[in-house]
Amino acid sequence: MSTAAPFAFLVHPRGRIAQDLARIWRPLGRVPEGIVETAVRRLPPYAMSRILLDDRPVGHVVLVPFGARHLLSEPHEGRARVGRAIDHAARLGAGVVGLGALTATVTAGGATLRGRTDIGVTNGNAYTAAIVEDQLLDLVADLSDRRVAVVGATGSVGTTLVRLLAAGGSVDSLLLVARGAVKLQALAAEVGGRVPTTTSTDLHDVRGCDAVVLLTASADALLGAEHLAPGARVLDATQPRNTSPDLAAARPDVTLVDGGVVEIPGMHLRGGDIGLPRGQAYACFAETFLLGLAGHVGHFSTGVPTLDHVSHIRGLADRFAHHGFTAAAPASFGRPLAAAR
Ligand SMILES: NC(=O)c1ccc[n+]([C@@H]2O[C@H](COP(=O)([O-])OP(=O)(O)OC[C@H]3O[C@@H](n4cnc5c(N)ncnc54)[C@H](OP(=O)(O)O)[C@@H]3O)[C@@H](O)[C@H]2O)c1
């Protein structure tokens, strides 16, 4: 019988570092970006907030002081920083650590950490793919045509989502988009027998689709007004975001929904927040949380999660449903969808 164990979740500054750090200490938001960036690089990893469930401490958010752009442009240094943050999580007594946002990307979805025996690692991507699938099916439920593009299809979350959608048979066709054609073709060959599947390395091709799911690991807002069909539905699960509020303003016909957000009503953070209101969490955070509640021992999702990982984590979400663990109500840049329209 497993018992709950403390867990830790790694985060890093996303777009503007000063803006993100102002969540911990507001005056930092007023310091010029270049100064903050230089100073932050010198910091060790640090436990920026306590995670509480029904006012009981259950874990820590650990900050990797290395921005999104640096993680992508200096992956070797990024991996070293992530390793040091995991050492810190282990010292804090965490049994399992979740890799938030690009800390997963620089460690190949945690695959480079499989050798660690002192702590369990998860990239959170099994539950992320499950929640994104739930949100997508909800988003296209009233459409008669369900041609779906997955941008970042060959990544850890993207591959798992594509496999789920193909297994579920609930979409009419898939367009798989990324920069690398070889991986795209291999994935299309794998799932193409179940659902008609095409591939593209050109984002403009998503214009032929009714719905677009964004799952790239790019630090730039990629999707523009020119990419989308009239009335398209967009689910953006990227961190940092690949859409900007300008897109919503330029294309009021498009429905743009925040992806990968989960309700855990009794949960809140003491210290800095991580960009979501009280009672909400990113799905990768929620996966780590579920593993902590279940007292999971050892690694969980690393690299590309299997559909067995997805079934297991969905089972834990059902087991702990009294704490929530369902997809958040649809919102766009944090505003409830009805209000955002
Ligand atoms: N909301 C949540 O809870 C949650 C949880 C986990 C992850 N995420 C977010 O989900 C995203 C994906 O995470 P991941 O771990 O699956 O990443 P990943 O394994 O690194 O995969 C990234 C994918 O994006 C593609 N890509 C990268 N840059 C691109 C570009 N400029 N244009 C088109 N495709 C591009 C990559 O293929 P190529 O290199 O071939 O282009 C790959 O298919 C990240 O933004 C992450 O922060 C959110």
Coordinates of C-alpha atoms and ligand atoms in Angstrom, one line a residue:
M1 CA 0.0 0.0 0.0
S2 CA 1.5 3.3 -1.0
T3 CA 1.4 6.5 1.1
A4 CA 1.7 10.1 0.0
A5 CA 5.2 11.4 -0.4
P6 CA 6.4 15.0 -0.8
F7 CA 7.0 15.9 -4.4
A8 CA 8.8 18.8 -6.2
F9 CA 8.1 20.5 -9.5
L10 CA 10.8 22.4 -11.5
V11 CA 10.0 25.7 -13.2
H12 CA 12.1 28.3 -15.1
P13 CA 11.5 31.9 -16.1
R14 CA 9.6 31.9 -19.4
G15 CA 9.5 35.0 -21.7
R16 CA 10.6 38.1 -19.8
I17 CA 12.6 37.0 -16.8
A18 CA 11.9 40.1 -14.7
Q19 CA 8.2 39.8 -15.3
D20 CA 8.2 36.2 -14.2
L21 CA 10.3 36.9 -11.1
A22 CA 8.0 39.7 -10.1
R23 CA 5.6 36.8 -9.1
I24 CA 8.1 36.1 -6.3
W25 CA 9.0 39.7 -5.4
R26 CA 7.1 42.5 -7.2
P27 CA 9.9 45.1 -7.4
L28 CA 11.9 42.8 -9.6
G29 CA 9.4 43.5 -12.4
R30 CA 10.7 47.1 -12.6
V31 CA 14.4 46.2 -13.0
P32 CA 15.7 46.3 -16.6
E33 CA 15.6 42.8 -18.2
G34 CA 19.3 42.6 -19.1
I35 CA 20.4 43.2 -15.4
V36 CA 17.9 40.7 -14.1
E37 CA 19.0 38.1 -16.7
T38 CA 22.7 38.5 -15.8
A39 CA 22.0 38.3 -12.1
V40 CA 19.7 35.3 -12.3
R41 CA 22.2 33.2 -14.2
R42 CA 24.5 33.3 -11.1
L43 CA 21.8 32.0 -8.7
P44 CA 21.6 28.4 -7.4
P45 CA 18.3 26.6 -7.8
Y46 CA 15.9 27.6 -5.1
A47 CA 12.6 26.5 -3.5
M48 CA 10.4 29.4 -4.5
S49 CA 7.1 28.2 -3.0
R50 CA 5.5 25.6 -0.9
I51 CA 2.6 23.5 -2.4
L52 CA -0.3 23.1 0.0
L53 CA -3.3 20.8 -0.4
D54 CA -6.2 21.7 2.0
D55 CA -3.6 23.8 3.9
R56 CA -1.3 20.8 4.3
P57 CA 2.2 21.0 2.8
V58 CA 2.7 18.4 0.1
G59 CA 5.6 19.7 -1.9
H60 CA 7.9 22.4 -3.3
V61 CA 8.2 24.4 -6.5
V62 CA 11.9 24.7 -7.3
L63 CA 13.1 27.4 -9.6
V64 CA 15.8 26.7 -12.2
P65 CA 17.3 30.1 -12.6
F66 CA 17.8 29.9 -16.4
G67 CA 15.4 31.5 -18.9
A68 CA 13.5 29.8 -21.7
R69 CA 15.7 31.2 -24.4
H70 CA 18.9 30.1 -22.6
L71 CA 17.5 26.6 -22.0
L72 CA 17.0 26.3 -25.8
S73 CA 20.2 28.0 -27.0
E74 CA 22.5 26.4 -24.3
P75 CA 21.0 23.0 -23.8
H76 CA 24.2 21.5 -22.2
E77 CA 24.3 24.2 -19.5
G78 CA 20.5 23.9 -19.3
R79 CA 20.8 20.1 -18.5
A80 CA 23.4 20.9 -15.8
R81 CA 21.1 23.5 -14.2
V82 CA 18.2 21.0 -14.2
G83 CA 20.4 18.4 -12.6
R84 CA 21.4 20.7 -9.8
A85 CA 17.7 21.6 -9.3
I86 CA 16.9 17.9 -9.0
D87 CA 19.7 17.5 -6.4
H88 CA 18.0 20.3 -4.5
A89 CA 14.6 18.7 -4.7
A90 CA 16.1 15.4 -3.3
R91 CA 17.6 17.4 -0.4
L92 CA 14.2 18.8 0.3
G93 CA 12.9 15.2 0.7
A94 CA 11.0 14.9 -2.6
G95 CA 10.3 11.3 -3.7
V96 CA 9.4 12.4 -7.2
V97 CA 10.2 15.5 -9.2
G98 CA 8.3 16.8 -12.2
L99 CA 10.0 18.6 -15.1
G100 CA 8.1 21.8 -15.9
A101 CA 8.0 23.3 -19.4
L102 CA 11.4 23.4 -21.1
T103 CA 13.3 21.6 -18.3
A104 CA 11.7 18.5 -19.9
T105 CA 12.8 19.5 -23.4
V106 CA 16.5 20.0 -22.5
T107 CA 16.6 16.6 -20.8
A108 CA 14.9 14.8 -23.8
G109 CA 11.7 14.5 -21.8
G110 CA 13.7 13.3 -18.7
A111 CA 15.4 10.5 -20.7
T112 CA 18.8 11.8 -19.8
L113 CA 17.9 11.5 -16.1
R114 CA 16.9 7.8 -16.1
G115 CA 20.2 6.9 -14.4
R116 CA 19.2 8.7 -11.2
T117 CA 18.3 6.4 -8.4
D118 CA 17.9 8.9 -5.6
I119 CA 14.6 10.3 -6.8
G120 CA 11.8 9.5 -9.3
V121 CA 11.5 11.7 -12.4
T122 CA 8.5 12.4 -14.5
N123 CA 8.0 14.8 -17.4
G124 CA 4.3 15.1 -16.7
N125 CA 3.5 14.4 -20.3
A126 CA 1.2 11.4 -19.9
Y127 CA -1.3 13.4 -18.0
T128 CA -0.7 16.5 -20.2
A129 CA -1.5 14.4 -23.3
A130 CA -4.6 13.0 -21.6
I131 CA -5.9 16.5 -20.5
V132 CA -5.1 18.0 -23.9
E133 CA -7.1 15.2 -25.6
D134 CA -10.0 15.8 -23.2
Q135 CA -9.9 19.5 -24.0
L136 CA -9.6 19.0 -27.7
L137 CA -12.5 16.6 -27.9
D138 CA -14.6 19.1 -25.9
L139 CA -13.5 22.0 -28.2
V140 CA -14.5 20.2 -31.4
A141 CA -17.6 18.4 -30.0
D142 CA -20.1 20.6 -32.0
L143 CA -18.2 20.5 -35.3
S144 CA -19.3 18.2 -38.1
D145 CA -15.7 18.2 -39.6
R146 CA -12.9 17.4 -37.3
R147 CA -9.7 17.9 -39.2
V148 CA -7.1 18.4 -36.5
A149 CA -3.5 19.7 -36.9
V150 CA -1.0 18.9 -34.1
V151 CA 1.9 21.4 -34.2
G152 CA 4.9 19.9 -32.4
A153 CA 3.5 16.4 -33.2
T154 CA 6.8 14.6 -32.9
G155 CA 7.6 15.8 -29.4
S156 CA 6.9 14.0 -26.1
V157 CA 3.4 15.3 -25.6
G158 CA 2.6 15.6 -29.3
T159 CA 3.5 12.0 -30.1
T160 CA 1.4 10.7 -27.1
L161 CA -1.5 12.9 -28.1
V162 CA -1.4 11.7 -31.8
R163 CA -1.4 8.1 -30.6
L164 CA -4.3 8.8 -28.3
L165 CA -6.3 10.5 -31.1
A166 CA -5.5 7.7 -33.5
A167 CA -6.5 5.0 -31.0
G168 CA -9.7 6.8 -30.0
G169 CA -10.9 7.3 -33.6
S170 CA -12.7 10.5 -32.7
V171 CA -11.2 12.9 -35.3
D172 CA -11.6 12.8 -39.1
S173 CA -8.0 13.4 -40.0
L174 CA -4.7 14.4 -38.6
L175 CA -2.1 16.9 -40.0
L176 CA 1.2 16.4 -38.1
V177 CA 3.5 19.5 -38.1
A178 CA 7.1 20.0 -36.9
R179 CA 10.4 21.0 -38.5
G180 CA 11.9 17.5 -38.9
A181 CA 10.3 15.6 -41.8
V182 CA 11.8 12.2 -41.0
K183 CA 10.2 11.8 -37.6
L184 CA 6.9 13.2 -38.9
Q185 CA 6.8 10.6 -41.6
A186 CA 7.6 7.8 -39.2
L187 CA 4.8 8.8 -36.9
A188 CA 2.3 9.2 -39.8
A189 CA 3.2 5.7 -41.0
E190 CA 2.5 4.4 -37.5
V191 CA -0.9 5.9 -37.0
G192 CA -2.0 6.4 -40.6
G193 CA -3.8 3.0 -40.7
R194 CA -6.2 4.2 -38.0
V195 CA -6.9 7.8 -39.1
P196 CA -6.1 9.6 -42.4
T197 CA -2.8 11.4 -41.7
T198 CA -0.7 13.9 -43.5
T199 CA 2.5 15.7 -42.5
S200 CA 4.0 19.2 -43.1
T201 CA 7.0 21.3 -42.1
D202 CA 5.1 24.4 -43.1
L203 CA 2.8 26.0 -40.5
H204 CA 0.7 27.6 -43.2
D205 CA -0.8 24.2 -44.0
V206 CA -2.8 24.2 -40.7
R207 CA -5.2 26.6 -42.6
G208 CA -6.8 23.4 -44.0
C209 CA -7.8 22.3 -40.5
D210 CA -10.8 22.9 -38.3
A211 CA -8.8 22.7 -35.1
V212 CA -5.1 23.3 -34.2
V213 CA -3.3 22.0 -31.1
L214 CA 0.0 23.7 -30.3
L215 CA 2.7 21.6 -28.7
T216 CA 6.0 22.9 -29.9
A217 CA 9.0 23.7 -27.7
S218 CA 9.7 27.0 -29.3
A219 CA 10.2 30.2 -27.3
D220 CA 8.4 32.3 -29.9
A221 CA 4.8 33.0 -30.6
L222 CA 4.5 31.1 -33.8
L223 CA 0.8 31.0 -34.8
G224 CA -0.4 34.1 -36.6
A225 CA -3.8 35.3 -37.9
E226 CA -2.7 34.3 -41.4
H227 CA -2.3 30.6 -40.5
L228 CA -5.9 29.9 -39.5
A229 CA -9.1 28.9 -41.4
P230 CA -12.3 31.0 -40.7
G231 CA -13.8 29.9 -37.4
A232 CA -10.8 27.7 -36.5
R233 CA -10.5 26.3 -32.9
V234 CA -7.0 26.6 -31.3
L235 CA -5.8 24.8 -28.2
D236 CA -2.4 26.2 -27.1
A237 CA -0.7 24.0 -24.5
T238 CA 2.7 25.5 -25.0
Q239 CA 4.9 27.2 -22.3
P240 CA 6.1 29.8 -23.3
R241 CA 3.0 30.4 -25.3
N242 CA 3.0 30.1 -29.1
T243 CA 0.0 32.4 -29.4
S244 CA -0.3 36.0 -28.3
P245 CA -3.4 38.0 -27.2
D246 CA -2.9 39.9 -30.5
L247 CA -4.0 36.8 -32.4
A248 CA -7.3 36.7 -30.4
A249 CA -7.8 40.4 -31.2
A250 CA -7.0 40.1 -34.9
R251 CA -9.2 37.0 -35.4
P252 CA -12.4 37.3 -33.3
D253 CA -13.9 34.4 -35.4
V254 CA -11.2 32.0 -34.0
T255 CA -11.7 30.3 -30.6
L256 CA -8.4 30.2 -28.7
V257 CA -8.3 28.1 -25.6
D258 CA -5.5 27.7 -23.0
G259 CA -4.4 24.0 -23.0
G260 CA -3.1 21.7 -20.3
V261 CA -4.7 23.4 -17.3
V262 CA -6.2 21.3 -14.5
E263 CA -8.5 22.1 -11.6
I264 CA -7.3 21.1 -8.1
P265 CA -9.5 23.3 -6.0
G266 CA -7.9 22.6 -2.6
M267 CA -4.4 23.4 -3.8
H268 CA -2.5 26.6 -3.5
L269 CA 1.1 27.9 -3.5
R270 CA 2.7 29.8 -0.6
G271 CA 5.4 32.0 -2.0
G272 CA 5.5 32.8 -5.7
D273 CA 2.8 31.6 -8.1
I274 CA 3.5 29.9 -11.4
G275 CA 1.1 32.0 -13.5
L276 CA -2.2 30.3 -12.7
P277 CA -4.9 31.3 -10.2
R278 CA -5.3 29.4 -6.9
G279 CA -6.8 26.0 -7.5
Q280 CA -5.4 25.5 -11.0
A281 CA -2.3 23.7 -12.1
Y282 CA -0.5 22.8 -15.3
A283 CA -1.2 19.2 -16.3
C284 CA 2.5 18.2 -15.9
F285 CA 2.5 19.6 -12.4
A286 CA -0.8 17.7 -11.7
E287 CA 0.8 14.4 -12.9
T288 CA 3.7 14.9 -10.4
F289 CA 1.1 15.8 -7.7
L290 CA -0.9 12.6 -8.5
L291 CA 2.3 10.5 -8.3
G292 CA 3.2 12.1 -4.9
L293 CA -0.3 11.5 -3.6
A294 CA 0.0 7.8 -4.6
G295 CA 3.5 7.5 -3.1
H296 CA 4.8 6.4 -6.5
V297 CA 8.4 5.1 -6.3
G298 CA 10.8 5.4 -9.2
H299 CA 10.6 7.2 -12.6
F300 CA 7.3 7.6 -14.4
S301 CA 7.0 9.3 -17.8
T302 CA 10.4 9.9 -19.4
G303 CA 11.0 10.4 -23.1
V304 CA 7.7 9.7 -24.8
P305 CA 5.1 8.3 -22.4
T306 CA 3.3 5.1 -23.4
L307 CA -0.4 4.7 -23.6
D308 CA -0.1 2.5 -20.5
H309 CA 1.4 5.6 -18.7
V310 CA -1.7 7.5 -19.8
S311 CA -4.1 4.8 -18.5
H312 CA -2.2 4.6 -15.2
I313 CA -2.3 8.4 -14.6
R314 CA -5.9 8.6 -15.7
G315 CA -6.6 5.9 -13.1
L316 CA -4.8 8.0 -10.4
A317 CA -6.9 11.1 -11.4
D318 CA -10.0 9.0 -10.9
R319 CA -8.7 7.7 -7.6
F320 CA -8.0 11.3 -6.3
A321 CA -11.1 12.9 -8.0
H322 CA -12.2 14.1 -4.6
H323 CA -9.4 16.7 -5.0
G324 CA -10.4 17.6 -8.6
F325 CA -7.9 16.6 -11.3
T326 CA -10.2 17.4 -14.2
A327 CA -9.5 19.8 -17.2
A328 CA -10.2 23.4 -16.2
A329 CA -13.2 25.2 -17.7
P330 CA -12.3 26.7 -21.1
A331 CA -10.4 29.9 -20.8
S332 CA -8.4 32.2 -23.2
F333 CA -5.3 33.8 -21.7
G334 CA -6.8 33.1 -18.3
R335 CA -10.2 34.7 -18.9
P336 CA -13.2 32.4 -19.0
L337 CA -14.1 31.7 -22.6
A338 CA -17.5 33.3 -22.6
A339 CA -16.0 36.6 -21.2
A340 CA -13.0 36.4 -23.5
R341 CA -15.2 36.2 -26.7
Ligands
LIG1 N1 0.5 22.7 -19.9 C1 1.2 21.7 -19.5 O1 1.0 21.2 -18.4 C2 2.4 21.3 -20.3 C3 3.0 20.1 -19.9 C4 4.1 19.6 -20.6 C5 4.5 20.3 -21.7 N2 3.9 21.5 -22.0 C6 4.4 22.3 -23.1 O2 4.2 21.6 -24.3 C7 5.2 21.9 -25.3 C8 5.8 20.5 -25.8 O3 6.5 19.9 -24.8 P1 7.3 18.6 -25.1 O4 8.0 18.2 -23.8 O5 6.5 17.6 -25.8 O6 8.4 19.1 -26.1 P2 9.4 18.3 -27.1 O7 9.4 16.9 -26.7 O8 10.7 19.1 -27.0 O9 8.7 18.5 -28.5 C9 8.7 19.7 -29.2 C10 8.0 19.5 -30.5 O10 7.9 20.8 -31.2 C11 8.5 20.7 -32.5 N3 9.1 22.0 -32.7 C12 10.0 22.7 -32.0 N4 10.2 24.0 -32.5 C13 9.3 24.1 -33.5 C14 9.0 25.1 -34.4 N5 9.7 26.3 -34.4 N6 8.1 24.9 -35.4 C15 7.4 23.7 -35.4 N7 7.6 22.7 -34.6 C16 8.6 22.9 -33.6 C17 9.6 19.6 -32.3 O11 10.0 19.0 -33.5 P3 11.1 19.6 -34.5 O12 12.3 19.9 -33.6 O13 11.3 18.6 -35.5 O14 10.6 20.9 -35.0 C18 8.8 18.6 -31.5 O15 7.9 17.9 -32.3 C19 6.2 22.8 -24.6 O16 5.9 24.1 -24.9 C20 5.9 22.6 -23.1 O17 6.3 23.7 -22.3 C21 2.9 22.0 -21.3

